[in-house]
Short mmCIF file of C-alpha atoms and ligand atoms in Angstrom, two decimals:
data_model
loop_
_atom_site.label_atom_id
_atom_site.label_comp_id
_atom_site.label_asym_id
_atom_site.label_seq_id
_atom_site.Cartn_x
_atom_site.Cartn_y
_atom_site.Cartn_z
CA MET A 1 46.72 -27.82 -46.97
CA THR A 2 47.41 -24.08 -46.89
CA GLY A 3 50.86 -22.46 -46.86
CA GLN A 4 51.77 -18.80 -46.37
CA SER A 5 54.74 -17.21 -48.08
CA PRO A 6 56.90 -14.73 -46.18
CA ILE A 7 56.95 -12.27 -49.07
CA ARG A 8 56.56 -8.49 -48.60
CA GLU A 9 52.94 -7.56 -49.15
CA ARG A 10 51.68 -5.75 -52.21
CA SER A 11 48.95 -7.63 -54.05
CA ALA A 12 47.80 -10.89 -52.54
CA ILE A 13 47.11 -13.93 -54.68
CA LEU A 14 45.75 -17.31 -53.65
CA LEU A 15 47.30 -20.04 -55.78
CA ILE A 16 45.11 -23.12 -55.73
CA TYR A 17 46.57 -26.40 -56.89
CA THR A 18 44.14 -29.13 -57.97
CA GLY A 19 46.52 -31.39 -59.91
CA GLY A 20 47.41 -31.92 -63.57
CA THR A 21 50.68 -32.02 -65.44
CA ILE A 22 51.88 -28.58 -64.33
CA GLY A 23 52.51 -29.67 -60.76
CA MET A 24 54.62 -32.68 -61.62
CA LYS A 25 58.33 -33.03 -61.57
CA GLU A 26 60.56 -35.97 -62.13
CA ASP A 27 61.50 -37.81 -59.01
CA PRO A 28 65.02 -39.05 -59.79
CA ALA A 29 64.66 -41.81 -57.22
CA ILE A 30 61.86 -43.51 -59.13
CA GLY A 31 62.37 -41.97 -62.60
CA ALA A 32 58.69 -40.98 -62.89
CA LEU A 33 56.56 -37.84 -62.66
CA THR A 34 55.10 -37.13 -59.25
CA PRO A 35 53.20 -34.09 -57.89
CA PHE A 36 55.43 -31.65 -56.06
CA ASP A 37 54.69 -29.74 -52.89
CA PHE A 38 53.22 -26.41 -53.95
CA SER A 39 53.87 -24.77 -50.62
CA GLN A 40 57.43 -24.65 -51.99
CA ILE A 41 56.26 -22.88 -55.16
CA LEU A 42 58.68 -19.98 -54.80
CA GLU A 43 61.60 -22.38 -54.76
CA GLU A 44 60.37 -23.96 -57.99
CA VAL A 45 59.46 -20.70 -59.73
CA PRO A 46 61.77 -18.08 -58.18
CA GLU A 47 60.73 -15.63 -60.92
CA LEU A 48 57.49 -15.06 -58.95
CA GLU A 49 59.48 -13.37 -56.17
CA LYS A 50 60.28 -10.51 -58.53
CA PHE A 51 56.64 -9.42 -58.35
CA ALA A 52 56.85 -9.06 -54.57
CA TYR A 53 53.24 -10.17 -54.28
CA ARG A 54 52.02 -12.13 -51.33
CA ILE A 55 51.34 -15.57 -52.82
CA ASP A 56 49.62 -18.07 -50.56
CA THR A 57 48.97 -21.59 -51.69
CA HIS A 58 46.15 -24.02 -51.17
CA THR A 59 46.63 -27.62 -52.25
CA PHE A 60 43.71 -29.94 -52.86
CA SER A 61 43.82 -33.44 -51.53
CA PRO A 62 43.88 -35.75 -53.34
CA LEU A 63 45.53 -34.11 -56.34
CA ILE A 64 43.81 -35.31 -59.48
CA ASP A 65 44.39 -35.83 -63.14
CA SER A 66 41.66 -33.53 -64.43
CA SER A 67 40.02 -36.43 -66.28
CA ASP A 68 38.72 -37.30 -62.81
CA VAL A 69 37.17 -33.90 -62.16
CA GLU A 70 33.70 -34.07 -60.61
CA PRO A 71 31.13 -31.40 -59.67
CA SER A 72 32.24 -31.85 -56.05
CA LEU A 73 35.59 -30.26 -56.96
CA TRP A 74 33.85 -27.27 -58.55
CA ILE A 75 31.77 -26.86 -55.40
CA GLU A 76 34.90 -27.09 -53.25
CA LEU A 77 36.68 -24.51 -55.41
CA THR A 78 33.70 -22.16 -55.28
CA SER A 79 33.41 -22.53 -51.50
CA LEU A 80 37.13 -21.89 -51.06
CA ILE A 81 37.03 -18.73 -53.17
CA GLU A 82 33.88 -17.57 -51.37
CA GLU A 83 35.53 -18.06 -47.96
CA ARG A 84 38.78 -16.35 -48.92
CA TYR A 85 37.32 -13.74 -51.26
CA ASP A 86 38.07 -10.74 -49.07
CA ASP A 87 41.65 -11.83 -48.29
CA TYR A 88 43.00 -11.79 -51.85
CA ASP A 89 43.16 -9.60 -54.94
CA GLY A 90 42.95 -12.54 -57.30
CA PHE A 91 42.84 -16.31 -57.54
CA VAL A 92 44.90 -18.63 -59.76
CA ILE A 93 43.78 -22.22 -60.15
CA LEU A 94 46.28 -24.79 -61.38
CA HIS A 95 44.30 -27.45 -63.19
CA GLY A 96 44.94 -30.26 -65.67
CA THR A 97 44.36 -29.21 -69.25
CA ASP A 98 42.07 -32.07 -70.28
CA THR A 99 38.95 -30.70 -68.61
CA MET A 100 40.06 -27.14 -67.90
CA ALA A 101 37.53 -25.71 -70.39
CA TYR A 102 34.69 -27.57 -68.61
CA SER A 103 35.81 -26.32 -65.19
CA ALA A 104 36.35 -22.74 -66.37
CA SER A 105 32.89 -22.78 -67.99
CA VAL A 106 30.95 -24.06 -65.01
CA LEU A 107 32.88 -21.90 -62.51
CA SER A 108 31.95 -18.82 -64.50
CA PHE A 109 28.27 -19.60 -63.83
CA MET A 110 28.86 -20.53 -60.19
CA MET A 111 30.44 -17.14 -59.44
CA GLU A 112 28.17 -14.24 -60.35
CA GLY A 113 29.24 -10.60 -60.20
CA LEU A 114 32.98 -11.19 -59.68
CA SER A 115 35.08 -8.14 -58.95
CA LYS A 116 38.32 -10.13 -58.83
CA PRO A 117 40.04 -12.43 -61.34
CA VAL A 118 39.79 -16.20 -61.16
CA ILE A 119 42.36 -17.53 -63.61
CA LEU A 120 42.86 -21.16 -64.53
CA THR A 121 46.13 -22.33 -65.97
CA GLY A 122 48.20 -25.47 -66.34
CA SER A 123 50.72 -26.78 -68.80
CA GLN A 124 51.46 -29.35 -71.44
CA LEU A 125 54.86 -30.15 -69.91
CA PRO A 126 55.53 -30.54 -66.18
CA ILE A 127 56.95 -27.52 -64.41
CA GLY A 128 60.08 -29.48 -63.59
CA SER A 129 60.84 -30.26 -67.21
CA PRO A 130 63.47 -28.08 -69.00
CA ARG A 131 61.20 -26.88 -71.83
CA THR A 132 58.13 -26.50 -69.63
CA ASP A 133 55.39 -24.11 -70.66
CA GLY A 134 54.21 -24.19 -67.05
CA LYS A 135 56.43 -21.41 -65.74
CA GLU A 136 55.39 -18.88 -68.36
CA ASN A 137 51.72 -19.84 -67.96
CA LEU A 138 51.89 -19.55 -64.19
CA ILE A 139 53.83 -16.27 -64.16
CA SER A 140 51.44 -14.65 -66.67
CA ALA A 141 48.39 -15.92 -64.78
CA VAL A 142 49.69 -14.51 -61.48
CA GLU A 143 50.57 -11.16 -63.05
CA ILE A 144 47.12 -10.88 -64.65
CA ALA A 145 45.37 -11.97 -61.43
CA ALA A 146 47.11 -9.12 -59.59
CA ALA A 147 46.65 -6.43 -62.27
CA LYS A 148 44.59 -3.37 -61.30
CA ASP A 149 43.74 -0.01 -62.79
CA GLU A 150 44.44 3.40 -61.20
CA GLU A 151 41.26 3.15 -59.14
CA GLY A 152 42.36 -0.18 -57.72
CA HIS A 153 39.85 -2.25 -59.69
CA ALA A 154 40.91 -5.60 -61.13
CA LEU A 155 41.66 -5.41 -64.84
CA VAL A 156 40.03 -8.79 -65.52
CA PRO A 157 37.27 -9.61 -63.02
CA GLU A 158 36.24 -12.79 -64.82
CA VAL A 159 36.82 -16.54 -64.79
CA CYS A 160 39.49 -16.99 -67.48
CA ILE A 161 42.01 -19.42 -68.88
CA CYS A 162 45.55 -18.14 -69.33
CA PHE A 163 47.59 -20.32 -71.64
CA ASP A 164 50.47 -19.81 -74.06
CA SER A 165 50.49 -16.03 -73.61
CA ILE A 166 46.79 -15.53 -74.22
CA LEU A 167 43.98 -14.84 -71.81
CA MET A 168 40.58 -16.18 -72.80
CA ARG A 169 37.12 -15.93 -71.25
CA GLY A 170 36.81 -19.34 -69.57
CA ASN A 171 33.34 -20.16 -70.83
CA ARG A 172 34.42 -19.57 -74.46
CA THR A 173 37.34 -22.00 -74.47
CA ARG A 174 37.94 -25.44 -75.88
CA LYS A 175 40.99 -27.65 -75.62
CA ILE A 176 42.08 -28.07 -79.23
CA ASN A 177 45.55 -29.58 -79.09
CA ALA A 178 46.92 -32.52 -77.13
CA ASP A 179 50.55 -31.81 -78.05
CA ASN A 180 51.55 -28.26 -78.68
CA PHE A 181 51.63 -25.33 -76.30
CA ARG A 182 48.65 -23.51 -77.89
CA ALA A 183 46.28 -25.98 -76.25
CA PHE A 184 43.16 -23.77 -76.05
CA ARG A 185 41.15 -21.65 -78.42
CA SER A 186 38.30 -19.25 -78.03
CA ASP A 187 37.06 -18.86 -81.58
CA ASN A 188 33.84 -17.03 -80.87
CA CYS A 189 35.27 -14.45 -78.48
CA PRO A 190 38.30 -12.17 -78.84
CA HIS A 191 41.18 -12.71 -76.40
CA LEU A 192 40.84 -10.74 -73.18
CA ALA A 193 44.58 -10.10 -73.05
CA GLU A 194 47.83 -11.07 -74.76
CA ALA A 195 51.17 -11.28 -73.04
CA GLY A 196 54.02 -10.04 -75.20
CA ILE A 197 56.73 -7.66 -74.05
CA SER A 198 53.96 -6.19 -71.97
CA ILE A 199 50.47 -7.52 -71.26
CA ARG A 200 47.92 -5.87 -73.52
CA TYR A 201 44.37 -5.92 -72.14
CA ASN A 202 41.39 -5.87 -74.45
CA SER A 203 39.33 -3.78 -72.08
CA SER A 204 36.36 -3.31 -74.41
CA VAL A 205 35.72 -7.08 -74.26
CA ILE A 206 36.38 -7.65 -70.55
CA ARG A 207 33.21 -7.78 -68.41
CA LYS A 208 32.94 -5.63 -65.30
CA PRO A 209 30.62 -6.08 -62.28
CA LYS A 210 27.61 -3.76 -62.00
CA ASP A 211 28.79 -2.72 -58.54
CA TRP A 212 32.47 -3.07 -57.64
CA ASN A 213 31.64 -3.06 -53.94
CA ALA A 214 28.97 -5.74 -54.04
CA ARG A 215 29.99 -9.20 -52.94
CA PRO A 216 29.61 -11.80 -55.71
CA GLU A 217 26.95 -14.47 -55.45
CA PHE A 218 28.38 -17.96 -55.17
CA HIS A 219 26.03 -20.63 -56.50
CA LYS A 220 26.82 -24.14 -55.37
CA GLU A 221 23.73 -26.04 -56.46
CA LEU A 222 24.41 -28.15 -59.54
CA ASP A 223 22.08 -30.62 -61.26
CA THR A 224 23.98 -32.86 -63.65
CA ARG A 225 21.03 -34.60 -65.30
CA VAL A 226 22.22 -33.53 -68.75
CA SER A 227 23.16 -35.69 -71.76
CA ILE A 228 25.05 -34.85 -74.92
CA LEU A 229 24.00 -36.22 -78.30
CA LYS A 230 26.52 -35.79 -81.10
CA ILE A 231 24.80 -36.10 -84.46
CA HIS A 232 26.65 -38.13 -87.09
CA PRO A 233 25.80 -39.80 -90.37
CA GLY A 234 24.42 -43.27 -89.64
CA ILE A 235 23.04 -42.38 -86.21
CA THR A 236 20.26 -44.81 -85.31
CA PRO A 237 16.80 -44.30 -83.80
CA GLN A 238 17.79 -46.52 -80.85
CA VAL A 239 20.74 -44.31 -79.93
CA VAL A 240 18.73 -41.09 -80.26
CA ARG A 241 15.83 -42.55 -78.26
CA ASP A 242 18.09 -43.84 -75.48
CA ILE A 243 19.61 -40.40 -75.04
CA VAL A 244 16.76 -37.97 -75.56
CA CYS A 245 13.98 -40.03 -73.97
CA SER A 246 15.93 -41.18 -70.90
CA LYS A 247 13.95 -40.63 -67.69
CA ASP A 248 17.11 -39.59 -65.86
CA THR A 249 17.73 -36.63 -68.15
CA ARG A 250 16.30 -33.12 -67.72
CA ALA A 251 18.20 -31.60 -70.64
CA VAL A 252 19.96 -32.76 -73.79
CA ILE A 253 22.63 -30.85 -75.68
CA ILE A 254 22.49 -31.77 -79.36
CA GLU A 255 25.75 -31.16 -81.21
CA THR A 256 24.55 -30.48 -84.73
CA TYR A 257 26.15 -29.83 -88.10
CA GLY A 258 27.10 -26.35 -89.31
CA ALA A 259 24.56 -23.68 -88.45
CA GLY A 260 22.50 -26.07 -86.34
CA ASN A 261 21.33 -28.73 -88.78
CA ALA A 262 20.36 -32.34 -88.11
CA PRO A 263 18.85 -35.17 -90.15
CA SER A 264 15.39 -34.34 -91.43
CA LYS A 265 14.19 -37.96 -91.19
CA GLU A 266 10.73 -38.35 -89.72
CA TRP A 267 11.84 -40.64 -86.85
CA PHE A 268 14.50 -38.18 -85.75
CA THR A 269 12.23 -35.15 -85.61
CA ARG A 270 9.50 -37.22 -83.94
CA LEU A 271 11.80 -38.35 -81.10
CA ILE A 272 13.05 -34.84 -80.51
CA ALA A 273 9.50 -33.43 -80.54
CA GLN A 274 8.37 -36.19 -78.16
CA ALA A 275 11.15 -35.42 -75.65
CA SER A 276 10.46 -31.72 -75.90
CA ALA A 277 6.71 -32.24 -75.40
CA GLU A 278 7.54 -34.22 -72.24
CA GLY A 279 9.17 -31.04 -70.91
CA LYS A 280 12.82 -31.88 -71.60
CA ILE A 281 15.14 -29.08 -72.58
CA ILE A 282 16.84 -29.73 -75.89
CA ILE A 283 19.54 -27.21 -76.74
CA ASN A 284 21.29 -26.98 -80.09
CA VAL A 285 25.03 -26.22 -80.31
CA THR A 286 27.18 -26.54 -83.40
CA GLN A 287 29.96 -29.09 -83.88
CA CYS A 288 31.94 -26.37 -85.67
CA MET A 289 34.78 -24.65 -83.83
CA ALA A 290 33.42 -21.22 -84.71
CA GLY A 291 30.13 -19.63 -85.70
CA CYS A 292 26.59 -19.71 -84.46
CA VAL A 293 23.46 -21.86 -84.55
CA ASN A 294 20.70 -20.36 -86.68
CA MET A 295 17.78 -22.73 -87.09
CA ASP A 296 16.07 -20.47 -89.59
CA ILE A 297 18.51 -20.90 -92.48
CA TYR A 298 17.91 -24.50 -93.62
CA ALA A 299 14.86 -26.74 -93.59
CA THR A 300 16.91 -29.28 -91.58
CA GLY A 301 17.41 -26.67 -88.84
CA LYS A 302 13.85 -25.41 -89.05
CA CYS A 303 12.60 -28.94 -88.26
CA LEU A 304 14.47 -28.78 -84.94
CA LYS A 305 13.08 -25.38 -84.07
CA ASP A 306 9.55 -26.58 -84.84
CA ALA A 307 10.18 -29.63 -82.64
CA GLY A 308 10.82 -27.31 -79.66
CA VAL A 309 14.61 -27.15 -79.69
CA THR A 310 16.26 -24.14 -78.02
CA SER A 311 19.16 -22.36 -79.75
CA GLY A 312 22.55 -22.51 -78.02
CA TYR A 313 23.70 -19.61 -80.25
CA ASP A 314 27.52 -19.68 -80.45
CA SER A 315 28.01 -21.54 -77.18
CA THR A 316 30.63 -24.25 -76.84
CA THR A 317 29.40 -27.62 -75.65
CA GLU A 318 31.50 -27.20 -72.50
CA SER A 319 29.78 -23.93 -71.72
CA ALA A 320 26.27 -25.20 -72.50
CA LEU A 321 26.92 -28.09 -70.11
CA GLY A 322 28.13 -25.81 -67.31
CA LYS A 323 25.25 -23.39 -67.84
CA LEU A 324 22.72 -26.22 -67.69
CA PHE A 325 24.27 -27.78 -64.56
CA HIS A 326 24.02 -24.36 -62.91
CA LEU A 327 20.53 -23.41 -64.09
CA LEU A 328 19.02 -26.84 -63.42
CA GLY A 329 20.58 -26.71 -59.96
CA ARG A 330 18.91 -23.37 -59.27
CA TYR A 331 15.50 -23.89 -60.86
CA ASP A 332 13.14 -26.86 -60.77
CA ASP A 333 11.03 -25.43 -63.57
CA ASN A 334 12.45 -26.29 -67.00
CA ASP A 335 10.60 -23.37 -68.58
CA ILE A 336 12.51 -20.93 -66.36
CA VAL A 337 15.76 -22.67 -67.33
CA LYS A 338 14.86 -22.38 -71.03
CA GLY A 339 14.31 -18.65 -70.57
CA TYR A 340 17.76 -18.18 -69.03
CA LEU A 341 19.41 -20.32 -71.73
CA GLY A 342 18.50 -17.60 -74.20
CA GLU A 343 20.17 -14.93 -72.07
CA ASN A 344 23.82 -13.99 -72.07
CA LEU A 345 24.61 -14.53 -68.38
CA ARG A 346 28.44 -14.40 -68.23
CA GLY A 347 29.56 -13.50 -71.74
CA GLU A 348 29.14 -17.12 -72.85
CA ILE A 349 27.11 -16.30 -75.97
CA SER A 350 27.25 -13.40 -78.41
CA LYS A 351 23.86 -11.91 -77.80
N1 LIG B 401 45.79 -35.48 -68.00
C1 LIG B 401 46.28 -34.22 -67.51
C2 LIG B 401 45.14 -33.53 -66.80
O1 LIG B 401 44.26 -33.02 -67.43
C3 LIG B 401 46.81 -33.41 -68.62
C4 LIG B 401 47.32 -32.04 -68.26
O2 LIG B 401 47.36 -31.60 -67.15
O3 LIG B 401 47.72 -31.34 -69.19
O4 LIG B 401 45.14 -33.50 -65.59
#
C-alpha cells in the first residue's frame, strides 16, 4: 500500500513501515495495541510537517512483529528501494527492535555503493503511548535521511539505525536492552551522528560512495545455510558435531570467549578441523560486546587458527550472519567467500 502526502516539496523521503511496536496504538474499542494506518502518519506525528519534506509512505502487508522477519522481507525491502531509488532523497524503515540489528546488517551488504541514507528506526513504546520514544526516533531518522551538504550530497549515505538520539552504522549494532530507550549499542564503531540541540555528524567516520553519480548495486541473492555455535563451558561433542558437521550448512559462526578462544580439548579441535577440511567456512567472532578476535594471543585461539578457522575480527554475530548470507548467495565457491570475509566491505569490521 503506498500513500502520497500533499506536502510542499523540498526533500523527498520514503517512509517504509514493516511492523513492530512503533506503529501500534491503543484501540480504545478493544483495549489492546493494534497497528495504525501509516498513510495517516502526518496526523499522528504532526511535528513532521514542520520539515516541509515530501514524505510518502509504503506499508508492508502483512505487518510483522520483527521476530518473524525472514530473508524474503529483506529482498522485498531491497527491491522496493531499488525501484524507488531515483524518486527519493532518503529512506526510513520502521522496523521492530528485536531483529533490527540483523536486518540493518544484512541490508548493508545487499545495497552496495549507496549515495542516499537508508535509516532503520522503531521504538520501545508504541507511537500512540504518552511517553513514546517513537516520535523522537522517527523525527530524527527523517531529518537525518533528508540531510545534505552544500553540494547536495547526502550526509549519511549508509544503512544505519537511529535510536535514542544516536545514529549508528547498521552492521555494527546490537540490541542490548529490552526495557529502556537506549536499546542499541555499537561498541566497536563510533556513532555516526548524535542528535542534541542540533544534529552533530561524525563525518570522518561516515562512509561515502566512490562515485556519487553511480547507481548502487542491489544484491538480492541470499544463501542462509549458516549455523551459529555459541561456545560455553560444558559444551558436548555431540552438540558441536551436529552443528559444524551438518550437511546442510556451508558456514558456521563460532561465538568464542574473549579474544577468540575456545576449548583446547582434542575432540573439539578435531571436529572443527574436520569441518574445515570438508570445505566449510568456520568464522570466529567474540561473545564480548566490544573488542576483536585475535587468534594469535592464546594457545586456545591458536588451535582454532591451525584448524582452519577464519577471523571475524571485531564483527558482531548479526553482521557476520548477514555478510555470510550475502556472500554465499553471490558465490558458490567457499574459498572466494573466505577471501571476502577478511575484507572490510561496508565498514562492518575495523580493518
Ligand atoms: N517484538 C517487537 C518487534 O521486534 C518489539 C519492538 O518492536 O520493539 O517487532
